[in-house]
PDB file of C-alpha atoms and ligand atoms in Angstrom:
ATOM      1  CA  UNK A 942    -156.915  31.620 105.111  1.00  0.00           C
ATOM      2  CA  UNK A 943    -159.319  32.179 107.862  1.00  0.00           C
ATOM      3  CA  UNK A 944    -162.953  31.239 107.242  1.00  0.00           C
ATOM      4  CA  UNK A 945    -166.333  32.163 108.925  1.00  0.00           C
ATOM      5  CA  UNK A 946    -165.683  29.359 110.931  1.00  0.00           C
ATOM      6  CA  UNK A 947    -162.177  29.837 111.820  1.00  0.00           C
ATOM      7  CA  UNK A 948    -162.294  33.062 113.476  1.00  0.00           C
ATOM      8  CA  UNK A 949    -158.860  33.019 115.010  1.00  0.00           C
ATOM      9  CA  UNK A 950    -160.614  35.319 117.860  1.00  0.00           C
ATOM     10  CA  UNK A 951    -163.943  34.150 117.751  1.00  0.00           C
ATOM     11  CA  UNK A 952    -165.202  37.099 117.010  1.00  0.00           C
ATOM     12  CA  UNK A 953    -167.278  37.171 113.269  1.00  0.00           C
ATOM     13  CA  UNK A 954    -168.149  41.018 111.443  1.00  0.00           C
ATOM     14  CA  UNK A 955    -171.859  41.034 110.507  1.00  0.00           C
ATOM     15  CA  UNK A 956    -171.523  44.008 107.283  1.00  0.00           C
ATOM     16  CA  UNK A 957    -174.496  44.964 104.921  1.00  0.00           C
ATOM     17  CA  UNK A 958    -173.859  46.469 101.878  1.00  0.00           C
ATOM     18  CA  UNK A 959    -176.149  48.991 100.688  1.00  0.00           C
ATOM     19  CA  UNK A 960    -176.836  50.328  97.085  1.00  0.00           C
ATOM     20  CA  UNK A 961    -179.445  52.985  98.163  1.00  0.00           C
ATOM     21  CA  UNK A 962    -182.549  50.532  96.447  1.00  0.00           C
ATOM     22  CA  UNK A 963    -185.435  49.476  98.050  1.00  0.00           C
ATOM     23  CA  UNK A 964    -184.492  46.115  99.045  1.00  0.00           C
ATOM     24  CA  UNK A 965    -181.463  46.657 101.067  1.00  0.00           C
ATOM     25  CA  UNK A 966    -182.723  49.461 102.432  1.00  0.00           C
ATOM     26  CA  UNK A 967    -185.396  47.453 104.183  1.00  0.00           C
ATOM     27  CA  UNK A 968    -183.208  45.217 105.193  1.00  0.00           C
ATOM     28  CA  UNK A 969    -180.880  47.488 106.687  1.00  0.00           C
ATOM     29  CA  UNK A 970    -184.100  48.769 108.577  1.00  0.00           C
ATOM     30  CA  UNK A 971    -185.033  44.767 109.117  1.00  0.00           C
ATOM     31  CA  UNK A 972    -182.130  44.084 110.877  1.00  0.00           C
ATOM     32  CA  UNK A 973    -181.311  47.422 113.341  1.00  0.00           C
ATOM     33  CA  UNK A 974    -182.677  45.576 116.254  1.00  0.00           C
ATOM     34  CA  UNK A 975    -181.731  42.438 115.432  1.00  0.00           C
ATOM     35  CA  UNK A 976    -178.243  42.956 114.876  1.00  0.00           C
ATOM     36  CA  UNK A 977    -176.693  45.781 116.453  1.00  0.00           C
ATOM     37  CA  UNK A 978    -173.316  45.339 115.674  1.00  0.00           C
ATOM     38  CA  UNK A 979    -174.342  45.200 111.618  1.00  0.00           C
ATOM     39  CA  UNK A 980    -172.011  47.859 110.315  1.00  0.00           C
ATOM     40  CA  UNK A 981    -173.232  49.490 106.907  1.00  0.00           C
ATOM     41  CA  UNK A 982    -171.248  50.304 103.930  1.00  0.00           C
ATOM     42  CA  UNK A 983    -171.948  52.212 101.058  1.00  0.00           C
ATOM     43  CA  UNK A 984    -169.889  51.475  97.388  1.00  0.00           C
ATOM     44  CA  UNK A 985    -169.622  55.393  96.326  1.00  0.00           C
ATOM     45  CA  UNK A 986    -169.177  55.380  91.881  1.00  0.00           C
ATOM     46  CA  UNK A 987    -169.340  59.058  92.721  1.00  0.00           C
ATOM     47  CA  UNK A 988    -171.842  58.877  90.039  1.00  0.00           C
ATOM     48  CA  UNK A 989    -175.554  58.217  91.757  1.00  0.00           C
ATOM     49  CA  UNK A 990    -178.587  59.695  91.774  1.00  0.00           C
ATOM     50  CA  UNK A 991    -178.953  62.680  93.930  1.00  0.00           C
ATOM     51  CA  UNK A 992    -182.292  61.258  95.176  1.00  0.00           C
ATOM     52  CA  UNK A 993    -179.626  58.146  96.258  1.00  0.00           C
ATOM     53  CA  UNK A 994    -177.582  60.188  98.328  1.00  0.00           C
ATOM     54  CA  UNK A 995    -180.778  61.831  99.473  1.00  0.00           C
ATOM     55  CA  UNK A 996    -182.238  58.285 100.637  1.00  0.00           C
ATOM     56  CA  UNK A 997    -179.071  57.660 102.446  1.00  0.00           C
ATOM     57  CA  UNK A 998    -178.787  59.901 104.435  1.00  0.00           C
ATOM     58  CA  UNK A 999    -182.378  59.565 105.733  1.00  0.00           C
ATOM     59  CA  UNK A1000    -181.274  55.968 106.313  1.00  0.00           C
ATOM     60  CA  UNK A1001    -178.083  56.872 107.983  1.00  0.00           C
ATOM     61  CA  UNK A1002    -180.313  59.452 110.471  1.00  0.00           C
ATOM     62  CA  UNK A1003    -182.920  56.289 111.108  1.00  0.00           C
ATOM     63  CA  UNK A1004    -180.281  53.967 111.849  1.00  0.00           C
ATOM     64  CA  UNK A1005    -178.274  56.309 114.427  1.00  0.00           C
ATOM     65  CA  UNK A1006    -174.962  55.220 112.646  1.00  0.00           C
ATOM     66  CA  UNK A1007    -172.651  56.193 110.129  1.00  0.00           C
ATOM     67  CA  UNK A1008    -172.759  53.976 106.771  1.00  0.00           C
ATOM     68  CA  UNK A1009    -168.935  53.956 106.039  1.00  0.00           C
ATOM     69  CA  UNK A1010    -168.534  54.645 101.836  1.00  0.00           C
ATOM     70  CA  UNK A1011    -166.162  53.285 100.089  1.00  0.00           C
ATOM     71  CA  UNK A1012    -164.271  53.275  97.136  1.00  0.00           C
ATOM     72  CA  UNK A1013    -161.776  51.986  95.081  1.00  0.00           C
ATOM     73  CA  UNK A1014    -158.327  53.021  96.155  1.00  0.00           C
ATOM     74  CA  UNK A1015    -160.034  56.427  96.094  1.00  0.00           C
ATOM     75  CA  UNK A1016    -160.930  56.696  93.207  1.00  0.00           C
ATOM     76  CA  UNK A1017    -164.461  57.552  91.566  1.00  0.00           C
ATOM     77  CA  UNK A1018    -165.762  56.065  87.849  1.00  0.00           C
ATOM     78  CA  UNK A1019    -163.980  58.706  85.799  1.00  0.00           C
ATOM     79  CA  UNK A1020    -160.535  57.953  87.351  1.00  0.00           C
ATOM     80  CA  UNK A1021    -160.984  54.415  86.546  1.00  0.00           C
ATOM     81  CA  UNK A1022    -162.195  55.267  83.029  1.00  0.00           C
ATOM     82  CA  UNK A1023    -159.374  57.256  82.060  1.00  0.00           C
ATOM     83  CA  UNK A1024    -157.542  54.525  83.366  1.00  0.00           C
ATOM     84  CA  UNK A1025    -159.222  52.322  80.502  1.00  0.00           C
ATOM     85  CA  UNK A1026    -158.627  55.212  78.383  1.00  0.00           C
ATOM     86  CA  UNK A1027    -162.499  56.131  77.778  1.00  0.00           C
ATOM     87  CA  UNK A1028    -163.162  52.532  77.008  1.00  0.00           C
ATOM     88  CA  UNK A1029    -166.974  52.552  78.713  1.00  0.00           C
ATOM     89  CA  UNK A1030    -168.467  49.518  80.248  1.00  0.00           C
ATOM     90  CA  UNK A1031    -170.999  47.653  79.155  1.00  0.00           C
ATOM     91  CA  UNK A1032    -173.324  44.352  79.724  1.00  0.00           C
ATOM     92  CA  UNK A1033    -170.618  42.094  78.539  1.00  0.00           C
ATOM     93  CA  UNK A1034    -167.598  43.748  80.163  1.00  0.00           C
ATOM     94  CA  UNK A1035    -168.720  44.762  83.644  1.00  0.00           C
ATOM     95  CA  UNK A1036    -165.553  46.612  84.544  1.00  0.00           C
ATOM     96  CA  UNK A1037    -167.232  49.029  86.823  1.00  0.00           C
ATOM     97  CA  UNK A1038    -168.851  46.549  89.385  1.00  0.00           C
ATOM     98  CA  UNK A1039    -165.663  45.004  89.853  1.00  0.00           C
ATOM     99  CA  UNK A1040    -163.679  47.864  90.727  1.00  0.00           C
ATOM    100  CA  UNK A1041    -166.596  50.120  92.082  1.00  0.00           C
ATOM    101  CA  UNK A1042    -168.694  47.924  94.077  1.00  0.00           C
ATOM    102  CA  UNK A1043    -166.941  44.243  94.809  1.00  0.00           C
ATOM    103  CA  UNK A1044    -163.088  45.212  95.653  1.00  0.00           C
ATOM    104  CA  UNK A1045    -163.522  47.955  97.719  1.00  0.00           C
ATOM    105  CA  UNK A1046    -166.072  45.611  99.611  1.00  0.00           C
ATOM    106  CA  UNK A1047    -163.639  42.926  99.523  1.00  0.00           C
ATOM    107  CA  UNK A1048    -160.805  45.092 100.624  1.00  0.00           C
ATOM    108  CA  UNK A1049    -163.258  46.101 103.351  1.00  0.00           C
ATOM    109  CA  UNK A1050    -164.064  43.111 105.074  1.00  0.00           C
ATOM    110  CA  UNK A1051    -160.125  42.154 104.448  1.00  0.00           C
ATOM    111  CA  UNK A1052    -159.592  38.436 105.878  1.00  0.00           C
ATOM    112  CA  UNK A1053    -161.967  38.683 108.413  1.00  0.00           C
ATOM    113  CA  UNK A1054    -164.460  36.126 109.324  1.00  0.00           C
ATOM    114  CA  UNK A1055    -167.798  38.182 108.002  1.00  0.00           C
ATOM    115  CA  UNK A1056    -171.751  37.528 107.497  1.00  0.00           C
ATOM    116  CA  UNK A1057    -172.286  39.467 104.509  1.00  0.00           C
ATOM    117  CA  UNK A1058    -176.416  40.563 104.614  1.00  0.00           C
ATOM    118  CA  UNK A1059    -178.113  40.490 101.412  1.00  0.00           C
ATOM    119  CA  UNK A1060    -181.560  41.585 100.748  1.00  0.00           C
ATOM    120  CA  UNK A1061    -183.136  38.920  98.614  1.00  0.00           C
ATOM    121  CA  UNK A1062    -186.853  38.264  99.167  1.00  0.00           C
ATOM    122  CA  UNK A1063    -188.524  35.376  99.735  1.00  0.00           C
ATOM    123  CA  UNK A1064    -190.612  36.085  96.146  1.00  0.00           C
ATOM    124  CA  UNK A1065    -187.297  35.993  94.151  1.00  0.00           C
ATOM    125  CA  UNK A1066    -185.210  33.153  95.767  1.00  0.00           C
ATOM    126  CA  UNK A1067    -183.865  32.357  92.073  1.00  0.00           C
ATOM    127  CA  UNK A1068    -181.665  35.457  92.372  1.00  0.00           C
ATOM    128  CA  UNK A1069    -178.278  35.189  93.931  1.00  0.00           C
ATOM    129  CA  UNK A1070    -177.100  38.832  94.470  1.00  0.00           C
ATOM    130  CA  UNK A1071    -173.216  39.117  95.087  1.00  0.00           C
ATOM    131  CA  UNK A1072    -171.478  36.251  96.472  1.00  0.00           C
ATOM    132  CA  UNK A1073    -167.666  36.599  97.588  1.00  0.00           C
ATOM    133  CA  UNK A1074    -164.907  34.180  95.973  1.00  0.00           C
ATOM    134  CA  UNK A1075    -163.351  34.937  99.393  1.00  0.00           C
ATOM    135  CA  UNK A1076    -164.293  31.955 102.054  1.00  0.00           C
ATOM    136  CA  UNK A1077    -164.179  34.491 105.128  1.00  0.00           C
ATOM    137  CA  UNK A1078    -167.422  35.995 103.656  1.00  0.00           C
ATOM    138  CA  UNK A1079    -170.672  34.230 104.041  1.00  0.00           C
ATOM    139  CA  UNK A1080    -173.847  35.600 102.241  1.00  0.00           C
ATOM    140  CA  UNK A1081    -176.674  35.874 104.627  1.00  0.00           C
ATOM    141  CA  UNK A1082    -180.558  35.983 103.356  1.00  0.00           C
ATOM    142  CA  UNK A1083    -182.444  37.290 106.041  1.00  0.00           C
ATOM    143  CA  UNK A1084    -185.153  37.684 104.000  1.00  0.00           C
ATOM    144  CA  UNK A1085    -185.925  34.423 102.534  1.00  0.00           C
ATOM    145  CA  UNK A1086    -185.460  32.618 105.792  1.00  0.00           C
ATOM    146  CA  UNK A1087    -188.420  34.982 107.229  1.00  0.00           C
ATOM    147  CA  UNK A1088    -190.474  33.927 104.209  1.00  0.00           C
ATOM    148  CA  UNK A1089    -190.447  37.953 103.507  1.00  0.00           C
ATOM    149  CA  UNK A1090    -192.266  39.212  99.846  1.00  0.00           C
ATOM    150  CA  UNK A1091    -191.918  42.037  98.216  1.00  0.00           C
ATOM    151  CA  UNK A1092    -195.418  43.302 100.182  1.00  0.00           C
ATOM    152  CA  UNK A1093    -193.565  43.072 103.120  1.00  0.00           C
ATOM    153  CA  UNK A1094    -190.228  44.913 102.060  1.00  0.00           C
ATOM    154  CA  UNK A1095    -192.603  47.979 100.968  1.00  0.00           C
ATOM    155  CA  UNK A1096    -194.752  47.800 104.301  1.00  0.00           C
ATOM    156  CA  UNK A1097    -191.095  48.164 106.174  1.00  0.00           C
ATOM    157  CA  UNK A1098    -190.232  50.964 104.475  1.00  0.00           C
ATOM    158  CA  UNK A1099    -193.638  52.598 104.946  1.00  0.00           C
ATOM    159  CA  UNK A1100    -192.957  51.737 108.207  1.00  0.00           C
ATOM    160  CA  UNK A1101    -190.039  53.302 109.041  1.00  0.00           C
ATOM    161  CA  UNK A1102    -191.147  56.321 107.357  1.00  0.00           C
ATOM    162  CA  UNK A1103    -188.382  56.099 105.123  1.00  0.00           C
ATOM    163  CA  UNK A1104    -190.437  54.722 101.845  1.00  0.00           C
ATOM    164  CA  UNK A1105    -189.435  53.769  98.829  1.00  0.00           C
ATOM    165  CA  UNK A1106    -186.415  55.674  96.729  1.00  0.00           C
ATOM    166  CA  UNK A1107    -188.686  58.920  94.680  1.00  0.00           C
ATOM    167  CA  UNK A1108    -186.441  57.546  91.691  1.00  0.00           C
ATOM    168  CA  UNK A1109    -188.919  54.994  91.676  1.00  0.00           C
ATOM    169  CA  UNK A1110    -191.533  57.468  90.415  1.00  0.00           C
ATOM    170  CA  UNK A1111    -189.542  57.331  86.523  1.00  0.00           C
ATOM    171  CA  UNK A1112    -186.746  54.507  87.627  1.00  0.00           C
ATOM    172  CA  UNK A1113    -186.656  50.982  88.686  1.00  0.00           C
ATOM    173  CA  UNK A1114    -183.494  50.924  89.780  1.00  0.00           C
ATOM    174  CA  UNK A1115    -180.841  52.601  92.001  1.00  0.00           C
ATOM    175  CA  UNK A1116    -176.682  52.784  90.698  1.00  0.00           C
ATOM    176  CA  UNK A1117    -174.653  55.146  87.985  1.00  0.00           C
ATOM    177  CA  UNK A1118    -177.095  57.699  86.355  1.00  0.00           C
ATOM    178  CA  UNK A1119    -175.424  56.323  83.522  1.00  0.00           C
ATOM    179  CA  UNK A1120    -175.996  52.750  83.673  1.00  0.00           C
ATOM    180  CA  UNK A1121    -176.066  50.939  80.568  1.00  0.00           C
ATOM    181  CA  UNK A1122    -179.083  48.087  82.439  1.00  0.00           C
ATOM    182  CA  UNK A1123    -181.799  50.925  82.096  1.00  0.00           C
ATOM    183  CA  UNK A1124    -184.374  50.738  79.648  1.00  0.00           C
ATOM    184  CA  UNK A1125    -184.678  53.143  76.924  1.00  0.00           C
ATOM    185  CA  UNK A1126    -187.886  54.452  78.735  1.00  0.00           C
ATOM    186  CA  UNK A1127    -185.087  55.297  82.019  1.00  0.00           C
ATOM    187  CA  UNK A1128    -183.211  57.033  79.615  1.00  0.00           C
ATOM    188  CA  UNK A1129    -186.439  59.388  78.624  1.00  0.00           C
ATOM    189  CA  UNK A1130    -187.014  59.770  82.529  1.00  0.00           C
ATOM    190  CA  UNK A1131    -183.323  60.594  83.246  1.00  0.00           C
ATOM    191  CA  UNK A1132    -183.761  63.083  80.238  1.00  0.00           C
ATOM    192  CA  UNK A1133    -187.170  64.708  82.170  1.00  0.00           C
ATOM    193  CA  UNK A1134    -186.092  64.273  85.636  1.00  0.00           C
ATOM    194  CA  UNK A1135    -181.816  65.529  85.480  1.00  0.00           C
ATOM    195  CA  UNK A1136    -181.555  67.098  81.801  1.00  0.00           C
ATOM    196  CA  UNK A1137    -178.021  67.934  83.395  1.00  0.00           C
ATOM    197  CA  UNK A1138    -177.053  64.247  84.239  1.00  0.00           C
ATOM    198  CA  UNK A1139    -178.661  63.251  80.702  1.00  0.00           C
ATOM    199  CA  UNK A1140    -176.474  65.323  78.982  1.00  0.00           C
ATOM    200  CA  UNK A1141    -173.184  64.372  81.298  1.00  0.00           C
ATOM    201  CA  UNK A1142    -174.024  61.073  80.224  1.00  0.00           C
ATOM    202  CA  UNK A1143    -174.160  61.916  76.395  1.00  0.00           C
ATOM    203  CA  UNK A1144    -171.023  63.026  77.039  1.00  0.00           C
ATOM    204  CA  UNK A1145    -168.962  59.591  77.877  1.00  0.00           C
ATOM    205  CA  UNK A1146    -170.186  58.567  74.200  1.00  0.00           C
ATOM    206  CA  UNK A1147    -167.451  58.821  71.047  1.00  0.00           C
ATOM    207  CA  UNK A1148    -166.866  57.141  68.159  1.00  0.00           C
ATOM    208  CA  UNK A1149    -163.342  55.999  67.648  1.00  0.00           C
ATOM    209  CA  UNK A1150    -161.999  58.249  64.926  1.00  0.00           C
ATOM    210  CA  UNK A1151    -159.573  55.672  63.289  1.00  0.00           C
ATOM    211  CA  UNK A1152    -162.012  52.077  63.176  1.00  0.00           C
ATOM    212  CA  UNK A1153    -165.688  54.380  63.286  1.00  0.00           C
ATOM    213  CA  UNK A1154    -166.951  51.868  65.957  1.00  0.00           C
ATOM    214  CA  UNK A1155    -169.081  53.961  68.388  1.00  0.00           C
ATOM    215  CA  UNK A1156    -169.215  53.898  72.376  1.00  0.00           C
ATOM    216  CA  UNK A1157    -172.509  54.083  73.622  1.00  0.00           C
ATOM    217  CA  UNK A1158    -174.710  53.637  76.436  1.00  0.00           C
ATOM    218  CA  UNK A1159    -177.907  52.500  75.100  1.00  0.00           C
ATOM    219  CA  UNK A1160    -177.878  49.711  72.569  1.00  0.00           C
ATOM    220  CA  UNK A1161    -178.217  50.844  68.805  1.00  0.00           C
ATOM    221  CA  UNK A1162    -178.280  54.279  69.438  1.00  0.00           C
ATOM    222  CA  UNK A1163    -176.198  57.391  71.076  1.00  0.00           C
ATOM    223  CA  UNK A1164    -178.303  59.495  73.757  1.00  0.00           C
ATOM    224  CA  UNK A1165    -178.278  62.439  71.580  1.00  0.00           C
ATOM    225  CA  UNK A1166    -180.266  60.160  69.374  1.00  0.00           C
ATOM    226  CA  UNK A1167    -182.667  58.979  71.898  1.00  0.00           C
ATOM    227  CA  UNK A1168    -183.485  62.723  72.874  1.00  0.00           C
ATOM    228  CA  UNK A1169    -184.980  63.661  69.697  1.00  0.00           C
ATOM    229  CA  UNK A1170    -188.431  64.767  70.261  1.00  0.00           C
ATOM    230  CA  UNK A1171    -189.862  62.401  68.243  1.00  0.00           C
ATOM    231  CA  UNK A1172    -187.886  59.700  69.518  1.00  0.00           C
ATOM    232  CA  UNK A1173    -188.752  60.351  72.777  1.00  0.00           C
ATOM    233  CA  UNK A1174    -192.543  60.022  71.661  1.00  0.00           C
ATOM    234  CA  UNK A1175    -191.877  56.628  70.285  1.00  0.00           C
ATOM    235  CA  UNK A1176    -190.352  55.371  73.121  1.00  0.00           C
ATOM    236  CA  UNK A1177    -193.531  56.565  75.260  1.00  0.00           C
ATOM    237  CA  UNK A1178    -195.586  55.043  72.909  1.00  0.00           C
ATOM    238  CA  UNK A1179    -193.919  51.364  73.070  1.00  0.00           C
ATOM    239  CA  UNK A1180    -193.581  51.946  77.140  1.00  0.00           C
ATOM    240  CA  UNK A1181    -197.244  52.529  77.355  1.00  0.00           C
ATOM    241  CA  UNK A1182    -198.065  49.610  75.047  1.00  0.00           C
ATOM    242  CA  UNK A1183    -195.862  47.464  76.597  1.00  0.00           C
ATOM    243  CA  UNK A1184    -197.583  48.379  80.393  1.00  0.00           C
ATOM    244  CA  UNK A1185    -201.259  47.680  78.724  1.00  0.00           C
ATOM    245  CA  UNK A1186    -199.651  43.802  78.256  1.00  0.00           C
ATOM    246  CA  UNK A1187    -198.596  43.818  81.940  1.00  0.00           C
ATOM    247  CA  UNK A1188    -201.189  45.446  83.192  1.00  0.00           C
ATOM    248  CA  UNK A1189    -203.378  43.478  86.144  1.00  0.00           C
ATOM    249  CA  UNK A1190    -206.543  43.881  86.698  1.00  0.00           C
ATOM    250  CA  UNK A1191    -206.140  46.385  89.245  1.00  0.00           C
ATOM    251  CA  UNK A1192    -204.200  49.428  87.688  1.00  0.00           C
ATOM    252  CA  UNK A1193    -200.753  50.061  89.100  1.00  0.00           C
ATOM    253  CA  UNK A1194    -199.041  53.346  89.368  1.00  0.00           C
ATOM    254  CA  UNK A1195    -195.975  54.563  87.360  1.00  0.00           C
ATOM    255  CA  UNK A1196    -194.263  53.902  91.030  1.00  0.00           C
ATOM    256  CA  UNK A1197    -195.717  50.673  91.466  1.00  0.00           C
ATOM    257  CA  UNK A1198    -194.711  49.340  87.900  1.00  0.00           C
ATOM    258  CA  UNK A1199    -190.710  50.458  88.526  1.00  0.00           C
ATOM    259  CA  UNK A1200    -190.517  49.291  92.295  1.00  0.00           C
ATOM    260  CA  UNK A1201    -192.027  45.721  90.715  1.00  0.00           C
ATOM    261  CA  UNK A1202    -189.757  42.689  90.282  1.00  0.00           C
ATOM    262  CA  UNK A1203    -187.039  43.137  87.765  1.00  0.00           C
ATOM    263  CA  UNK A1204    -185.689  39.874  87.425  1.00  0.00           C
ATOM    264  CA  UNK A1205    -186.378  39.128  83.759  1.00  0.00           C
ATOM    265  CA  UNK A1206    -183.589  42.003  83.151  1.00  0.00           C
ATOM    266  CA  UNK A1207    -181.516  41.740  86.722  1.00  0.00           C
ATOM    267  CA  UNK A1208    -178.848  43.716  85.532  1.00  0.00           C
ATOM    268  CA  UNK A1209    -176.399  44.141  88.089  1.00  0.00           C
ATOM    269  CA  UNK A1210    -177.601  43.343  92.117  1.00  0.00           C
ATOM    270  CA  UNK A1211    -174.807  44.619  93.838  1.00  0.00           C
ATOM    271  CA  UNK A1212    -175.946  47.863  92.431  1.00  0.00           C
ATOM    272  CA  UNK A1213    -179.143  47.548  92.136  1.00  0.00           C
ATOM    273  CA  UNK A1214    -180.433  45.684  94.973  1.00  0.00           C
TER     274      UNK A1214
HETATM  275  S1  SF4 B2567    -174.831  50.910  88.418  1.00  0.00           S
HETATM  276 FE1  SF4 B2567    -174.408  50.173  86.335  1.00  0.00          FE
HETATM  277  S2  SF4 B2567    -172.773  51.554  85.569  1.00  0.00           S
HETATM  278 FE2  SF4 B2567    -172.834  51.776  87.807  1.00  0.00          FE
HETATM  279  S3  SF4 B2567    -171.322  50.334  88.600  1.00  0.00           S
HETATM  280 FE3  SF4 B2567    -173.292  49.272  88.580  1.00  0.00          FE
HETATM  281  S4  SF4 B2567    -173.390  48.179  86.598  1.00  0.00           S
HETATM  282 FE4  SF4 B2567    -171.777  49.765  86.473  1.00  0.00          FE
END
């Protein structure tokens, strides 16, 4: 097996992956200059955010070079579902990183010698984001070796012009507008922001008509649930509470309070880095 060390031409692939959030975005912007040869990819589920595809393609016109997608054999997150006949993932059985976001990476890079770029900050060193098996792939953290913060990562985006994701104004995070990581206050802005992705997603949930055992998203209870009007209300209510606890001194901004750290609840970096 060749390593990053054993190129058997010399020559080592420098690859970022991007998930269309803040922090790899800066770094893709970070390193332009500084590598030139960085190719970008993109992990397509087929099932982002608009406002995701939106932000990469301002990224792609910045850079002044393709980001490559990619995908698994193909295929797209229903494919693989029926595959799993309907079985959805969850926290505790993560099919859909595996086959969305790390193989088709992995079959990517292949066995070639590779620096794999990962934007970690120098504020959240504790995190690992995604870190091959495969010896030929060595994560890079350009980040914490310039001692960059997460004031920095939003004055490069500001920077650039490119800013942060608009998601940010009722999201924290980019991936699936599905994903099971997002908080039940997510849900309410996916409800507000895409009423047509909200009720997509209700639409992956069943309930297994011989054991009764339901498949849903959000823990405890289906979306169609969570959208009752006066569920919706409660869930404000605790969000708001929840934000006077947090609050600092100086107020922060719906924005401000999603694009903050996240890693009490990482969920998933690949996707949401
Ligand atoms: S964003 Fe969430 S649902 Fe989509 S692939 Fe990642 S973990 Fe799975």
């Amino acid at each position: 097996m060749t390593t990053v060390d054993q190129s058997a031409n010399g020559s080592v692939r420098h690859i970022l992956s991007l998930s269309g959030g803040k922090d790899s975005t800066a770094l893709a912007i970070y390193m332009k200059d500084r590598i030139p040869e960085l190719e970008y990819v993109f992990c397509d589920t087929e099932q982002e955010l608009p406002e995701t595809y939106d932000y990469l393609k301002k990224l792609q016109a910045f850079l002044g070079k393709e980001i490559t997608v990619l995908k698994y054999d193909g295929k797209g997150f229903d494919e693989l579902l029926m595959a799993r006949r309907g079985f959805l993932p969850s926290p505790q059985v993560r099919w859909c990183t595996d086959y969305l976001k790390i193989k088709p990476f992995e079959k990517h890079v292949g066995d070639d010698p590779c620096h794999s770029y990962i934007g970690i900050r120098a504020d959240e060193p504790h995190r690992k984001g995604y870190i091959s098996t495969k010896p030929n792939i060595r994560p890079q953290y350009p980040f914490i070796d310039a001692g960059l913060k997460k004031d920095d990562i939003v004055r490069i985006l500001e920077e650039s012009g490119i800013g942060l994701p608009t998601y940010y104004n009722w999201r924290s995070r980019s991936g699936c507008y599905f994903c099971f990581f997002q908080q039940k206050i997510e849900w309410v802005g996916l409800l507000e922001n895409h009423p047509d992705l909200f009720a997509q997603a209700a639409g992956y949930e069943r309930t297994d008509s011989e054991t009764g055992e339901r498949y849903t998203w959000s823990q405890r209870e289906s979306l169609a649930e969570l959208s009752d009007t006066n569920r919706v209300a409660e869930i404000k209510i605790e969000h708001a509470r929840r934000q006077s606890f947090q609050r600092r001194p100086s107020d922060r901004t719906l924005v401000e309070v999603f694009a903050a750290d996240t890693s009490s609840d990482e969920g998933c970096l690949i996707c949401h880095l």
